[in-house]
mmCIF file of C-alpha atoms in Angstrom:
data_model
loop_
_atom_site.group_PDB
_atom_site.id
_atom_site.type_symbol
_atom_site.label_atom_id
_atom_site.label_comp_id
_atom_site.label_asym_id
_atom_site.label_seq_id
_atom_site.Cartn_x
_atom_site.Cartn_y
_atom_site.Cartn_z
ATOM 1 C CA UNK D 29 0.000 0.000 0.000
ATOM 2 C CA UNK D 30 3.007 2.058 -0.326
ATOM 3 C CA UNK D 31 4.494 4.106 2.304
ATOM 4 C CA UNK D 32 3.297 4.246 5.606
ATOM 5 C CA UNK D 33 1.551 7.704 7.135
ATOM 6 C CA UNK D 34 3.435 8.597 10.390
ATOM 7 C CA UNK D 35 1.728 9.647 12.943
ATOM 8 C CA UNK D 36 2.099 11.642 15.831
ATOM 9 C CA UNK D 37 -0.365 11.274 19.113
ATOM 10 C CA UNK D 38 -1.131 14.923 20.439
ATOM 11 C CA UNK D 39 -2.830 13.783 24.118
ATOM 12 C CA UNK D 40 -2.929 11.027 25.717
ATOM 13 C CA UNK D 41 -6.618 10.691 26.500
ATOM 14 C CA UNK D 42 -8.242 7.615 26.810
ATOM 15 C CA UNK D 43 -9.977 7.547 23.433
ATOM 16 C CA UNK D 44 -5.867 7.517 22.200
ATOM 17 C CA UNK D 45 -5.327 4.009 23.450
ATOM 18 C CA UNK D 46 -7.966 2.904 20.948
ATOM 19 C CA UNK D 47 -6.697 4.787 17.589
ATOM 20 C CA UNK D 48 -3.086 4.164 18.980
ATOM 21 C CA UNK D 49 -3.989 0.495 18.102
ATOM 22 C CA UNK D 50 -5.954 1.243 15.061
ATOM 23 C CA UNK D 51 -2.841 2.645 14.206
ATOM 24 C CA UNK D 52 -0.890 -0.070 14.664
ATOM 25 C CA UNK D 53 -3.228 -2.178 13.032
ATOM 26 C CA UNK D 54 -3.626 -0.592 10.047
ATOM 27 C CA UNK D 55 -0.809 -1.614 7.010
ATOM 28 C CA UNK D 56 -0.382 1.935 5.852
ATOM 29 C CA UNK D 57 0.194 3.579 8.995
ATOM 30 C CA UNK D 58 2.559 3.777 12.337
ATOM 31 C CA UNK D 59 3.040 5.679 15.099
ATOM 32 C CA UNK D 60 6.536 7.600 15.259
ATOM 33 C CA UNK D 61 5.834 10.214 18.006
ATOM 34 C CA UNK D 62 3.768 10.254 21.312
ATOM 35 C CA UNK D 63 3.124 14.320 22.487
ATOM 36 C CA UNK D 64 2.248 15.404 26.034
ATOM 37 C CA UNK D 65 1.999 18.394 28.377
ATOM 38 C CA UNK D 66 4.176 16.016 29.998
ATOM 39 C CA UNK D 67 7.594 13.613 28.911
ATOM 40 C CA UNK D 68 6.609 11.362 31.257
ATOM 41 C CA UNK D 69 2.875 10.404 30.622
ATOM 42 C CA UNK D 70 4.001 10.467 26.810
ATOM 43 C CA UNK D 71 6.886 7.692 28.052
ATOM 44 C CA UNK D 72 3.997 5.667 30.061
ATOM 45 C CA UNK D 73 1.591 5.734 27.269
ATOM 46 C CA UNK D 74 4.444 4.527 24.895
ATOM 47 C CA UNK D 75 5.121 1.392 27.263
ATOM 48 C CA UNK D 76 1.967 0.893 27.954
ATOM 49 C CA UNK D 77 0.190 0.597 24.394
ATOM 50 C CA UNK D 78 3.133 -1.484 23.313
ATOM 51 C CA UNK D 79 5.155 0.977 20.889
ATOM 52 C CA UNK D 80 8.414 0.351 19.974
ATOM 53 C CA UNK D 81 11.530 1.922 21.752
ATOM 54 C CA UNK D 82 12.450 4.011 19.718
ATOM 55 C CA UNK D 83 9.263 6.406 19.307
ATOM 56 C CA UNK D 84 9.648 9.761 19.574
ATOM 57 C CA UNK D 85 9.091 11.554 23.028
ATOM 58 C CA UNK D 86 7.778 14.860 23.338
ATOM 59 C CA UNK D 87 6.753 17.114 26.333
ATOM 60 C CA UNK D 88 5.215 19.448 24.732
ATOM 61 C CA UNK D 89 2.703 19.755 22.015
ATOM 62 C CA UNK D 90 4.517 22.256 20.222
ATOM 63 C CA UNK D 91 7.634 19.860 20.598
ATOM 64 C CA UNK D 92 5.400 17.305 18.462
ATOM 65 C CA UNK D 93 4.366 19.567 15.576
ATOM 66 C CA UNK D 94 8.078 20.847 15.041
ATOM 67 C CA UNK D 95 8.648 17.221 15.226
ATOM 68 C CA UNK D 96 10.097 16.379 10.669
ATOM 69 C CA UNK D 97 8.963 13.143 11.044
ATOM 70 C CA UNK D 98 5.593 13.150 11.671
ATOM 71 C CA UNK D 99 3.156 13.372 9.220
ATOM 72 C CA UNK D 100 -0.399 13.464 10.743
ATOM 73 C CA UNK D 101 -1.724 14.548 14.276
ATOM 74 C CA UNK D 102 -3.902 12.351 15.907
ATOM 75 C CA UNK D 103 -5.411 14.742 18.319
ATOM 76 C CA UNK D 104 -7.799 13.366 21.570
ATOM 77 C CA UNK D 105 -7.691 16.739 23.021
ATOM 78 C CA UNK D 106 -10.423 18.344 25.383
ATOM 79 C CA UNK D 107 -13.087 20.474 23.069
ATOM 80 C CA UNK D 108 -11.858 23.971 24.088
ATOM 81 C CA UNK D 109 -8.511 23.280 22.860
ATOM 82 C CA UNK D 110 -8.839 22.245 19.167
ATOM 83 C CA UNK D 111 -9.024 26.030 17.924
ATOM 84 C CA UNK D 112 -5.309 26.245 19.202
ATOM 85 C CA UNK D 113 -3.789 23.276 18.867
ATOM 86 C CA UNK D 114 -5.744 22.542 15.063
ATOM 87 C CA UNK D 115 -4.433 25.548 13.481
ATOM 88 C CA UNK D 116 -1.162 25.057 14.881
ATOM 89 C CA UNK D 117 -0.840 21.552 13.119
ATOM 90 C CA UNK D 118 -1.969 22.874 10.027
ATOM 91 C CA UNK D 119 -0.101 25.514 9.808
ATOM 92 C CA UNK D 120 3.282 23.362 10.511
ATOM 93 C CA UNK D 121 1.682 21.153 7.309
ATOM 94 C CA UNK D 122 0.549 18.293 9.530
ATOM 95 C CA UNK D 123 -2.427 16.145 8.241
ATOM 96 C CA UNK D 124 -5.314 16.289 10.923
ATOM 97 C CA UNK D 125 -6.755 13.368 12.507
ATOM 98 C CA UNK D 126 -9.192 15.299 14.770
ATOM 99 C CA UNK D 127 -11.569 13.773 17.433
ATOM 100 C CA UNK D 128 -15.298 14.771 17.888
ATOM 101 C CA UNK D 129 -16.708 16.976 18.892
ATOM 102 C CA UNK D 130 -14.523 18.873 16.299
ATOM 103 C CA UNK D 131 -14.946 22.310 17.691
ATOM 104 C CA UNK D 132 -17.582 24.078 20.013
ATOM 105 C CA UNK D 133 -19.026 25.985 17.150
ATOM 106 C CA UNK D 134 -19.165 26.157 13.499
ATOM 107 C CA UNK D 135 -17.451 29.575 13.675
ATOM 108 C CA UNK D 136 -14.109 27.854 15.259
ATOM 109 C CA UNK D 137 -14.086 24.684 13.079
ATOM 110 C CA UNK D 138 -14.060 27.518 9.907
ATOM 111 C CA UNK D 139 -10.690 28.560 10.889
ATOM 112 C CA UNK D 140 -9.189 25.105 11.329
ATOM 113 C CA UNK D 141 -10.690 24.182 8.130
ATOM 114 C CA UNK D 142 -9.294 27.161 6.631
ATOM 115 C CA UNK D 143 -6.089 26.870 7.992
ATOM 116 C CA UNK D 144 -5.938 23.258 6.565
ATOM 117 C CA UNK D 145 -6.991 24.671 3.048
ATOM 118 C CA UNK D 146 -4.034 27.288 3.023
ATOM 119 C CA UNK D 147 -1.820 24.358 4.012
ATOM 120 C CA UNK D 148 -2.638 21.714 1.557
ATOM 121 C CA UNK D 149 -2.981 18.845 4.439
ATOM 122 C CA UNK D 150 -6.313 16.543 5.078
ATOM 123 C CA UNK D 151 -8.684 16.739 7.873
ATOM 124 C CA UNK D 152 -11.222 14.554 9.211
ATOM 125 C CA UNK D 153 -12.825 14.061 12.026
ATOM 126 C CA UNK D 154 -12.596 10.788 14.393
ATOM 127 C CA UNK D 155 -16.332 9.268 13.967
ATOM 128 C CA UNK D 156 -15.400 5.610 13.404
ATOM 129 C CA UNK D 157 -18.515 4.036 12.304
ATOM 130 C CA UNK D 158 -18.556 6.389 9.016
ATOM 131 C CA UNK D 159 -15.699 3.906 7.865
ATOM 132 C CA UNK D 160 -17.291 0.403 8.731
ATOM 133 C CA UNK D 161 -17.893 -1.508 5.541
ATOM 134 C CA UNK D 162 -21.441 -2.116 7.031
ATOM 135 C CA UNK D 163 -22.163 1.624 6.529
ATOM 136 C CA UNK D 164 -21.954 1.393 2.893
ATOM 137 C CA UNK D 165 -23.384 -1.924 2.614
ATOM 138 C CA UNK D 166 -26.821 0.271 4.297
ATOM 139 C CA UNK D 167 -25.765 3.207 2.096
ATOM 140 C CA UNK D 168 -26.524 0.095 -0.452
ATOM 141 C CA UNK D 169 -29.686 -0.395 0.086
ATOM 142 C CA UNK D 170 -30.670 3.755 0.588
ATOM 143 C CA UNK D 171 -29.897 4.792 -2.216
ATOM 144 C CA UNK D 172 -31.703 5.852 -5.441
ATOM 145 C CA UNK D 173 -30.449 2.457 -7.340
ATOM 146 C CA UNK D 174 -32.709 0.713 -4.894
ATOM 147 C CA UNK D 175 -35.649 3.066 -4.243
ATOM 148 C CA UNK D 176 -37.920 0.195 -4.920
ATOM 149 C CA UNK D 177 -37.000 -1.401 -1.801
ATOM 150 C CA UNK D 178 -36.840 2.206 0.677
ATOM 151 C CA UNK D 179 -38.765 4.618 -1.683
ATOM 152 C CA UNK D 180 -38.268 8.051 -0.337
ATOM 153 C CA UNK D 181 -36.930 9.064 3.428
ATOM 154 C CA UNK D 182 -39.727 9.783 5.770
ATOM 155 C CA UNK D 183 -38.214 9.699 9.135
ATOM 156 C CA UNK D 184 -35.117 8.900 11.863
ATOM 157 C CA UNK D 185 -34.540 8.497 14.873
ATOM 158 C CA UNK D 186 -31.693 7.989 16.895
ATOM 159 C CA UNK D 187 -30.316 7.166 20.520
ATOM 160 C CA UNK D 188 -27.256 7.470 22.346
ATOM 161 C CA UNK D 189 -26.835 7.437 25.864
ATOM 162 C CA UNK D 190 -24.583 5.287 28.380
ATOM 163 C CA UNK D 191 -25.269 5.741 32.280
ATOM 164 C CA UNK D 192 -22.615 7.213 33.684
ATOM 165 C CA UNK D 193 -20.885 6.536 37.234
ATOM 166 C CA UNK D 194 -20.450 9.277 39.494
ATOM 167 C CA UNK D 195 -17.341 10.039 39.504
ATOM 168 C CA UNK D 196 -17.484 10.659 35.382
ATOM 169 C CA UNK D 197 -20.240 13.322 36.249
ATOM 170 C CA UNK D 198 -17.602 15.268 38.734
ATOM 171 C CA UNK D 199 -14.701 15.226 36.847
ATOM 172 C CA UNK D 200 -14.413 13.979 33.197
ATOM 173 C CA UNK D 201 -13.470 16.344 30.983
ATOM 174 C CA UNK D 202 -17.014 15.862 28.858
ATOM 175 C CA UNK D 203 -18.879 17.077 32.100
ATOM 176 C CA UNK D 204 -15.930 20.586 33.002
ATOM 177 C CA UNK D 205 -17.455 23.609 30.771
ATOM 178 C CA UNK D 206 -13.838 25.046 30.341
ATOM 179 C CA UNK D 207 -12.632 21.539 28.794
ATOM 180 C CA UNK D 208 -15.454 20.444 26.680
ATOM 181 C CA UNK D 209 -18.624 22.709 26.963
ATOM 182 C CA UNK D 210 -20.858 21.260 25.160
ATOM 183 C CA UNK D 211 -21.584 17.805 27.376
ATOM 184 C CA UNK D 212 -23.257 15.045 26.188
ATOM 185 C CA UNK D 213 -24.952 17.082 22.964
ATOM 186 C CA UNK D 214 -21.183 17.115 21.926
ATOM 187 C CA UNK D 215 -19.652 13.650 23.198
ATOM 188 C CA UNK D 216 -23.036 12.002 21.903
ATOM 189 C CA UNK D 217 -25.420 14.094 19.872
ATOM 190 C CA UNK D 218 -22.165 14.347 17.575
ATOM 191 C CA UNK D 219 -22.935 10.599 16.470
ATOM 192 C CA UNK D 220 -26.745 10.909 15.966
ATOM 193 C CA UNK D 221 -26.701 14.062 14.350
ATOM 194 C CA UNK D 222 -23.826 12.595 12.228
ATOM 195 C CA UNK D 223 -26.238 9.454 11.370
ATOM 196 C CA UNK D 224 -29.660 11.575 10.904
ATOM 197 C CA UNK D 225 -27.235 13.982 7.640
ATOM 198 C CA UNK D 226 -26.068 10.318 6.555
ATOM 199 C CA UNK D 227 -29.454 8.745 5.783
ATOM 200 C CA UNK D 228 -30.037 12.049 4.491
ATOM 201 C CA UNK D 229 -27.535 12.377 2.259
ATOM 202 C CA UNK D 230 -26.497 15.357 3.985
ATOM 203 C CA UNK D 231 -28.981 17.124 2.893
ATOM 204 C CA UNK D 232 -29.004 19.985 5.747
ATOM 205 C CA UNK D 233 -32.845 20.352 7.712
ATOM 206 C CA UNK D 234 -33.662 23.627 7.529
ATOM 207 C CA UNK D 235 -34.980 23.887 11.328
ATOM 208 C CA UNK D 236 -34.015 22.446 15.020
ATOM 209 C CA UNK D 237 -36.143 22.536 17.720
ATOM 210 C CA UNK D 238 -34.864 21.393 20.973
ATOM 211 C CA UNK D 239 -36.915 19.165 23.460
ATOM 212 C CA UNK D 240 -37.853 21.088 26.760
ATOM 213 C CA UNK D 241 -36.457 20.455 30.071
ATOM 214 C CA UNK D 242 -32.419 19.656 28.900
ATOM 215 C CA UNK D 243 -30.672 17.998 32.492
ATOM 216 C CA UNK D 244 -27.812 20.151 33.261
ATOM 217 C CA UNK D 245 -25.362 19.697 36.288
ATOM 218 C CA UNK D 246 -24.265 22.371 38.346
ATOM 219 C CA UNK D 247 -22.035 24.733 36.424
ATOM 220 C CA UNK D 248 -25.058 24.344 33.528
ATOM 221 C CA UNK D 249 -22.808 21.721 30.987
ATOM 222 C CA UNK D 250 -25.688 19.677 28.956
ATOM 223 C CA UNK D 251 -25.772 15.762 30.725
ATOM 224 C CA UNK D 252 -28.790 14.740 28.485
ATOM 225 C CA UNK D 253 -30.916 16.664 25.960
ATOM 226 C CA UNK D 254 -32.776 16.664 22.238
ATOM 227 C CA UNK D 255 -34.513 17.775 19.550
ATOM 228 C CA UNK D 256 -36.531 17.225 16.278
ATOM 229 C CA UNK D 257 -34.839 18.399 12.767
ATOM 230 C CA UNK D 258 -37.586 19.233 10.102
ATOM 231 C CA UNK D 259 -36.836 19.746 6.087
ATOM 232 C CA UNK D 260 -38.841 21.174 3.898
ATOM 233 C CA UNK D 261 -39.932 17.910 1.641
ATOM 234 C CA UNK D 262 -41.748 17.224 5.341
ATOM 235 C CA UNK D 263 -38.686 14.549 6.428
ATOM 236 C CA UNK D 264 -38.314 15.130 10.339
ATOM 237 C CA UNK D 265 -35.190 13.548 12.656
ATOM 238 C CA UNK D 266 -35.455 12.968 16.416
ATOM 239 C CA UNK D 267 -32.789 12.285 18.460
ATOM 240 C CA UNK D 268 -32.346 12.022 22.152
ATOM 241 C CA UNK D 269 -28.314 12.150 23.857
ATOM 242 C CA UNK D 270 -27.891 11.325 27.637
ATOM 243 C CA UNK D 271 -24.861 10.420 30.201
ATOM 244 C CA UNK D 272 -27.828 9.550 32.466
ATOM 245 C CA UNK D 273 -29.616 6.101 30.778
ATOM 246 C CA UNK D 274 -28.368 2.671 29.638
ATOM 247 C CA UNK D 275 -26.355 2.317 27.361
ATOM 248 C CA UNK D 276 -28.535 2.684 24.172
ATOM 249 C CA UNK D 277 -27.482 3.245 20.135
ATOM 250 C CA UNK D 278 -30.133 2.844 18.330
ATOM 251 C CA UNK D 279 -30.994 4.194 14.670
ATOM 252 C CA UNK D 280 -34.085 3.787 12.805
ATOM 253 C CA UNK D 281 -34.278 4.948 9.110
ATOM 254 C CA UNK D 282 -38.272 4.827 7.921
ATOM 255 C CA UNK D 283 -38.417 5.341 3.722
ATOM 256 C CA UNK D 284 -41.905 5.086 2.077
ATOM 257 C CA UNK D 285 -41.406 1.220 0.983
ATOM 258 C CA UNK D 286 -38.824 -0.024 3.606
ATOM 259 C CA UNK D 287 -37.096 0.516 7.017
ATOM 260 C CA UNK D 288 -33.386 -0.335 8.600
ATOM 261 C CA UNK D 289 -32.907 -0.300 12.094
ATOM 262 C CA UNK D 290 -29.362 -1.473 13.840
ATOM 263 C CA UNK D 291 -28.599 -1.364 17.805
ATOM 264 C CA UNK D 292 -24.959 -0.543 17.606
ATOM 265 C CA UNK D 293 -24.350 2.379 15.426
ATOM 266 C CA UNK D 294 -21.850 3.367 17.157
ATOM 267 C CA UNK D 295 -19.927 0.505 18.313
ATOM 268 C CA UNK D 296 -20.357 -2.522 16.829
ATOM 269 C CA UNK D 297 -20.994 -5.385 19.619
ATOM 270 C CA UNK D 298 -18.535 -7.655 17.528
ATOM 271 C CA UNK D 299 -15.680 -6.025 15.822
ATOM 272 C CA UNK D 300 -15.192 -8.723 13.492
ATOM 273 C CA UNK D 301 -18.825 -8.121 11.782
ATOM 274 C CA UNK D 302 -21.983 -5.924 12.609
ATOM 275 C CA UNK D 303 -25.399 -5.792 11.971
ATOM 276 C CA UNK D 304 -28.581 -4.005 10.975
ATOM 277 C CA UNK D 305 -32.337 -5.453 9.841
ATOM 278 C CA UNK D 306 -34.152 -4.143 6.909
ATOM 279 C CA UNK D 307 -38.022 -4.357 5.761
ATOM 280 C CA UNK D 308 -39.409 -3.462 2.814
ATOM 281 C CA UNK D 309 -42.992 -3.699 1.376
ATOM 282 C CA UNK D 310 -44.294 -4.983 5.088
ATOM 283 C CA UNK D 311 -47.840 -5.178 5.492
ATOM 284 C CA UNK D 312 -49.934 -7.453 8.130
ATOM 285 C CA UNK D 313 -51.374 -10.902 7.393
ATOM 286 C CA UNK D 314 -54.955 -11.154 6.601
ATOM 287 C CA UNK D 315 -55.705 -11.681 10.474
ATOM 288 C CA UNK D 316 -53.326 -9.403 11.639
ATOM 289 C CA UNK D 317 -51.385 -11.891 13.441
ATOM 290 C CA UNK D 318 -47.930 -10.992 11.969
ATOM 291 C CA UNK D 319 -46.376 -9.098 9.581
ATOM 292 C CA UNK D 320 -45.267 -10.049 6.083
ATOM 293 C CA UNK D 321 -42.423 -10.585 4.794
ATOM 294 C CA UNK D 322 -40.167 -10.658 7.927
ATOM 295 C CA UNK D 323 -37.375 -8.036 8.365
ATOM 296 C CA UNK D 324 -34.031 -9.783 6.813
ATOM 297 C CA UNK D 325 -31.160 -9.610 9.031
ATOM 298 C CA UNK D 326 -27.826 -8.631 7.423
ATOM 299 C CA UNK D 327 -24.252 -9.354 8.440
ATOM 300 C CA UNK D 328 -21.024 -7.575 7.525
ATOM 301 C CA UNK D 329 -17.921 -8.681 8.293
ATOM 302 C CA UNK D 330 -14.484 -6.836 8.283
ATOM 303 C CA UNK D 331 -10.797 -7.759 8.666
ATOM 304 C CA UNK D 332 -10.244 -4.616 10.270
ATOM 305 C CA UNK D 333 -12.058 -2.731 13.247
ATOM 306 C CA UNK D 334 -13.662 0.263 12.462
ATOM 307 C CA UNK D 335 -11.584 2.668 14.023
ATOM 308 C CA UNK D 336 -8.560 0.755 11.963
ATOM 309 C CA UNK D 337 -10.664 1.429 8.882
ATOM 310 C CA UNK D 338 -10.953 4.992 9.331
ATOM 311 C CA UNK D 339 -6.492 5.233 10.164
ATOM 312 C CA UNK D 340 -6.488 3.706 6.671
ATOM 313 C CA UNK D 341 -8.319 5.738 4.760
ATOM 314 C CA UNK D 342 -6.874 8.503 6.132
ATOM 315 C CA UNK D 343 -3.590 7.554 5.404
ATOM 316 C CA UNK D 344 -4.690 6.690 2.060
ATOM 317 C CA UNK D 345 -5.461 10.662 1.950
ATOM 318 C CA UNK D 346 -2.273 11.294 3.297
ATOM 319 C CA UNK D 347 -0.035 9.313 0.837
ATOM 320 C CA UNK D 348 -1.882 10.574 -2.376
ATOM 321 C CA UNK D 349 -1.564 14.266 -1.317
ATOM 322 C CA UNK D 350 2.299 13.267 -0.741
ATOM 323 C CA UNK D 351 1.959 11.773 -4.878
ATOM 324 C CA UNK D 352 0.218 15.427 -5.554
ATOM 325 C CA UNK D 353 -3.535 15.155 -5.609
ATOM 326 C CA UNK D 354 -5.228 17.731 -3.460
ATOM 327 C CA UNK D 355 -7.200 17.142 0.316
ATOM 328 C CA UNK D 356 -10.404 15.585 0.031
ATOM 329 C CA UNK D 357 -13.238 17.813 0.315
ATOM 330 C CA UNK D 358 -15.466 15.412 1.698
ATOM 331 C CA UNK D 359 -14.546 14.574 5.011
ATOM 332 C CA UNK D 360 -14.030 18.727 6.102
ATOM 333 C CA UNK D 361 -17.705 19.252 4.605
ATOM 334 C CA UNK D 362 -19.598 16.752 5.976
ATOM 335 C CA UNK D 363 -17.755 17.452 9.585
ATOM 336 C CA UNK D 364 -18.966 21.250 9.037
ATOM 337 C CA UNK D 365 -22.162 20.308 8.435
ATOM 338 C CA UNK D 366 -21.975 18.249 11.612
ATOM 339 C CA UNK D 367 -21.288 21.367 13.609
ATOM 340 C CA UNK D 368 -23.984 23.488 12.075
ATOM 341 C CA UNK D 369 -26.942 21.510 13.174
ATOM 342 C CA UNK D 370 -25.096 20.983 16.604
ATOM 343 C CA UNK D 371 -24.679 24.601 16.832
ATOM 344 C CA UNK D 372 -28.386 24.632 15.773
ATOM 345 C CA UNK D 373 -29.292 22.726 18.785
ATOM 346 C CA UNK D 374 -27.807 24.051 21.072
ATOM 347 C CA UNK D 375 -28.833 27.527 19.738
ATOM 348 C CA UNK D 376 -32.341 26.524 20.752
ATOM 349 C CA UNK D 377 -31.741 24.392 23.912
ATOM 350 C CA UNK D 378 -30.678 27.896 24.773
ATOM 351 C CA UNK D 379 -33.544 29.648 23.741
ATOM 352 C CA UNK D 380 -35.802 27.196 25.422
ATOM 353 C CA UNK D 381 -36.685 25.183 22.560
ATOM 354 C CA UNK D 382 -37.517 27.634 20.384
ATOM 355 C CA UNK D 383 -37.115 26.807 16.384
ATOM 356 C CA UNK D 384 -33.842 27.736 15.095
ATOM 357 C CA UNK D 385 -33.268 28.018 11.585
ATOM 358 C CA UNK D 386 -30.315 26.113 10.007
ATOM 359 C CA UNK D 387 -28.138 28.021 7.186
ATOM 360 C CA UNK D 388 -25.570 26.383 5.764
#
């Protein structure tokens, strides 16, 4: 597959130990470089995800970004701090690898994106289950070439919530307003919102309304919260995000002929394959004891994890601006597009629920 992308890891949050062995898994990419505020956690993440020896230490980010032999940023850092730290890597020509919530408004991602433009590298953002095969094996069966099975969309929904322990709710960084201010609408409403503009082929809603009563903690950070997007065609999205029930990702994509529903959007239970069920032309039995036909069940199976998936497509990016093609446009587009219906939200979780109109 050619050369391999280096990367350098700029944090070492938890979410890092995960891509750090995407990374290794993946057969066009390696880690070369561990950054830290500290050269000591960066030496006891190094030992402790199994990198080789010799991988570059750094105490500082800035230390990592001056760093000639890194190519890409992989950066887990807190919310508040990709403004800095996203420009910085672009502007030092490093190809960004940037986890989600990308930035806590549309406003801030601009100049990231921008900065990435003016330095000819790639961004995307970290949302893993955009790159399992199983997402365009039900991008498949969506589309126009098989409107006779889904017909036109009508409706989504989507979940995801885990229950959180107490000590997450006093001191993770999701839960701190100076680290990541946008709580669980960021952390999870990132993925539903992400999975409401896939089925509809990011076509943007034109309005958000929040549901009432949002559960805030103490210093007012968002622990579980939703809303309804509406397009003009007469589509409508619902989605509901929360640190605060079980753990719940669920999707449901309703069409005019057919329907696909999955349980693990986000993480597949088994990493080795994943799953979603899809009806079309369902009607009840003449009794109306049972439905005809029956859902069909479909299984997709992958030699790589998702989150390895994603390392290799990015470095796939990486490599063919290196032979001279340009960034791809996609991946900075649909991750705007992202933030401008999150930004929507939140615009009228703020304005207690009233409708807030989306412009793209």
């Amino acid at each position: 597959m050619g050369e391999a992308t280096r990367f350098g890891i700029m944090g070492c949050a938890g979410i890092a130990r995960k891509v750090c062995r995407a990374i290794k898994l993946s057969p066009n990419a390696t880690v070369v470089a561990v950054g830290s505020r500290s050269a000591e956690k960066a030496h006891r993440f190094i030992k402790d995800n199994g990198l080789p020896e010799n991988t570059q230490v750094h105490g500082s980010y800035e230390s990592l970004l001056d760093d000639p032999d890194v190519d890409a940023v992989y950066m887990p850092l807190p919310t508040s701090l990709h403004l800095r730290w996203g420009v910085a890597a672009a502007s030092k020509g490093k190809h960004i690898l940037l986890e989600k919530p990308t930035a806590l408004s549309v406003a801030e991602l601009d100049q990231i994106l921008q900065a990435c433009e003016a330095n000819n590298v790639q961004f995307m953002d970290g949302t893993m289950w955009m790159h399992h095969p199983r997402t365009a094996k039900m991008h498949e069966l969506l589309s126009q070439q098989h409107s006779h099975l889904f017909g036109q969309l009508k409706m989504v929904n989507s979940i995801a919530s885990f229950y959180a322990k107490p000590d997450f709710l006093h001191n993770n960084i999701r839960v701190i307003p100076d680290l990541d201010a946008l709580g669980a609408l960021g952390d999870l409403g990132w993925y539903c919102i992400r999975f409401i503009l896939w089925a509809a082929d990011y076509y943007l809603p034109t309005t958000a309304v929040a549901f009432p009563n949002p559960v805030k903690n103490e210093a007012g950070l968002l622990l579980s919260c939703g809303a309804s997007l509406h397009w003009e065609n007469g589509t409508v999205a619902t989605f509901h995000c929360s640190f605060l029930a079980h753990r719940t990702f669920e999707v449901a994509v309703v069409g005019s002929k057919g329907t696909l529903t999955m349980s693990d959007f986000v993480n597949p239970f088994d990493e080795n394959s994943a799953r979603f069920t899809f009806a079309s032309e369902s009607s009840f039995k003449e009794l109306v004891d049972g439905c005809k036909p029956l859902p069909t069940n479909h299984v997709v199976s992958t030699e790589l994890p998702q989150e390895a998936c994603m390392i290799s497509e990015f470095s796939r990016l990486v490599e063919a601006i290196k032979d001279g093609s340009k960034p791809e446009k996609k991946w900075p587009s649909i991750s705007r597009k992202n933030q401008i219906v999150m930004d929507a939200v939140k615009d009228s979780i703020d304005k207690e629920s009233k409708p807030v109109e989306i412009v793209g």
